[in-house]
Coordinates of C-alpha atoms in Angstrom, one line a residue:
M1 CA -2.4 1.8 -22.2
I2 CA -3.0 3.0 -18.6
S3 CA -0.2 5.9 -18.8
E4 CA -1.8 7.2 -22.1
N5 CA -4.6 7.3 -20.7
L6 CA -3.6 9.1 -17.9
K7 CA -2.0 11.4 -19.5
E8 CA -5.0 12.4 -21.8
G9 CA -6.5 13.3 -18.9
H10 CA -9.1 10.1 -18.1
K11 CA -10.2 8.9 -14.4
V12 CA -7.1 7.3 -12.7
P13 CA -8.3 3.8 -12.0
Q14 CA -8.6 3.0 -8.6
L15 CA -6.5 -0.4 -8.1
Y16 CA -3.6 1.6 -10.7
A17 CA -3.6 4.4 -7.6
L18 CA -3.0 1.7 -5.0
V19 CA -0.4 -0.5 -6.6
N20 CA 1.6 2.6 -7.7
S21 CA 1.4 4.5 -3.9
K22 CA -0.4 7.1 -5.4
C23 CA -2.5 9.3 -3.0
P24 CA -6.5 8.3 -2.6
R25 CA -8.1 12.4 -3.7
C26 CA -6.2 12.8 -6.7
R27 CA -4.5 9.7 -7.4
K28 CA -1.3 11.9 -8.8
G29 CA 1.1 12.7 -5.9
N30 CA 3.0 9.4 -4.3
V31 CA 2.4 8.7 -0.8
F32 CA 5.8 7.3 -0.2
I33 CA 9.2 8.9 -0.7
N34 CA 11.0 5.5 -1.7
S35 CA 10.7 2.3 -3.3
M36 CA 9.5 -0.2 -1.1
Y37 CA 13.0 -2.4 -0.8
G38 CA 15.9 0.6 -0.1
F39 CA 17.0 2.4 2.2
K40 CA 14.6 4.5 4.5
A41 CA 11.8 2.8 2.2
Q42 CA 8.9 3.1 4.3
K43 CA 9.0 6.6 5.1
M44 CA 5.8 8.6 3.8
H45 CA 5.0 12.3 2.7
E46 CA 3.3 14.2 5.6
N47 CA 1.0 15.6 2.9
C48 CA 0.2 14.9 -0.9
L49 CA 2.5 16.8 -3.2
H50 CA -0.3 17.3 -5.6
C51 CA -3.0 18.2 -3.9
N52 CA -1.8 18.8 0.3
L53 CA -3.9 15.9 1.5
K54 CA -2.9 15.1 4.6
F55 CA -1.9 11.3 4.6
E56 CA -2.3 10.6 8.7
R57 CA -5.6 12.1 9.1
E58 CA -5.9 12.0 13.0
P59 CA -3.2 11.0 15.8
G60 CA -3.0 7.4 15.5
Y61 CA -4.8 7.2 12.3
F62 CA -2.4 4.3 11.1
Y63 CA -2.8 2.3 14.0
V64 CA -5.7 0.3 12.2
A65 CA -3.3 -0.6 9.4
M66 CA -1.7 -2.8 12.5
F67 CA -5.1 -4.7 11.4
V68 CA -4.9 -4.9 8.0
S69 CA -1.2 -5.9 8.2
Y70 CA -1.8 -8.9 10.9
G71 CA -4.6 -10.1 8.0
F72 CA -1.9 -10.0 5.4
N73 CA 0.6 -11.9 7.3
V74 CA -2.2 -15.0 8.6
V75 CA -2.7 -15.2 4.9
Q76 CA 0.6 -15.3 3.8
M77 CA 1.8 -17.9 7.0
I78 CA -1.2 -20.5 6.0
L79 CA -0.1 -20.2 2.2
A80 CA 3.8 -21.0 3.4
G81 CA 3.0 -23.8 5.5
M82 CA 0.4 -25.1 3.0
L83 CA 3.1 -25.1 0.1
T84 CA 5.5 -26.6 2.2
Y85 CA 3.1 -29.7 3.5
I86 CA 2.5 -29.6 -0.2
I87 CA 6.3 -29.7 -2.0
T88 CA 7.8 -31.7 1.0
G89 CA 5.4 -34.7 0.3
N90 CA 3.4 -34.1 3.9
T91 CA 6.2 -33.7 6.2
E92 CA 4.9 -32.8 9.8
N93 CA 8.6 -31.7 11.4
P94 CA 7.8 -28.2 13.3
W95 CA 11.0 -26.7 12.3
L96 CA 10.7 -27.1 8.8
Y97 CA 7.3 -25.0 8.6
M98 CA 9.2 -22.7 10.9
A99 CA 12.2 -22.4 8.7
V100 CA 10.0 -21.6 5.7
I101 CA 7.7 -19.3 7.3
F102 CA 9.9 -17.0 9.1
P103 CA 11.6 -15.7 6.5
V104 CA 8.6 -15.3 3.9
V105 CA 7.1 -13.1 6.6
L106 CA 10.5 -11.2 7.1
I107 CA 10.8 -10.8 3.3
L108 CA 7.0 -9.5 2.8
A109 CA 7.1 -7.2 6.1
P110 CA 7.6 -4.2 4.0
F111 CA 5.0 -5.1 1.2
N112 CA 3.0 -5.5 4.7
Y113 CA 3.6 -2.2 5.8
R114 CA 3.0 -0.5 2.5
F115 CA 0.0 -2.2 1.5
S116 CA -1.7 -2.0 4.9
R117 CA -1.4 1.8 5.4
L118 CA -2.6 2.4 1.5
I119 CA -5.6 0.2 1.9
L120 CA -6.7 1.9 5.1
L121 CA -6.2 4.9 2.7
H122 CA -8.0 3.9 -0.1
Y123 CA -10.7 1.5 1.1
L124 CA -11.1 2.0 4.7
T125 CA -10.9 5.6 5.3
P126 CA -14.9 7.2 5.2
G127 CA -14.9 10.5 3.4
L128 CA -12.2 10.0 1.8
H129 CA -12.8 9.8 -2.1
Y130 CA -11.7 10.2 -5.7
I131 CA -11.8 13.9 -7.1
P132 CA -11.0 13.5 -10.5
E133 CA -10.8 17.2 -10.7
M134 CA -7.5 17.5 -8.6
S135 CA -6.2 14.8 -10.9
K136 CA -5.8 17.3 -13.5
E137 CA -2.3 19.2 -13.5
R138 CA -2.4 22.4 -11.1
K139 CA -0.7 25.8 -11.3
P140 CA 2.6 25.6 -9.3
D141 CA 0.9 27.9 -6.4
S142 CA -2.7 26.0 -6.0
R143 CA -2.4 23.9 -3.9
R144 CA -5.8 22.6 -2.0
A145 CA -5.8 22.8 1.7

């Protein structure tokens, strides 16, 4: 249903753009080059291929994404620890918790990396807003700066 609306020229929902790693300004171009769990999975385009938005707004821009990623890690570790506690019947062995939490953190690292940058772009960047006119199909040589 969403893909049909996108073809008809309706506004692209922000959650759809975030989940599918789309540009925050036009919500058409891909932010990342590859899928999440492939080789060179976390390589980003420098600019949006649709509207030419520069993703790294200034030098060191994505350092802020480390704080978002840290928040993701804390929540994931707490949830993994609580689930381990519940599933194992209130076991208090610290090695068990480390054996569960460490792989969870490693497996979810690509997710944290990708979505911390996307959340920074979509929600935490002042002055970067969705422009519905940029979602429309463009002519081959009509890139905006």
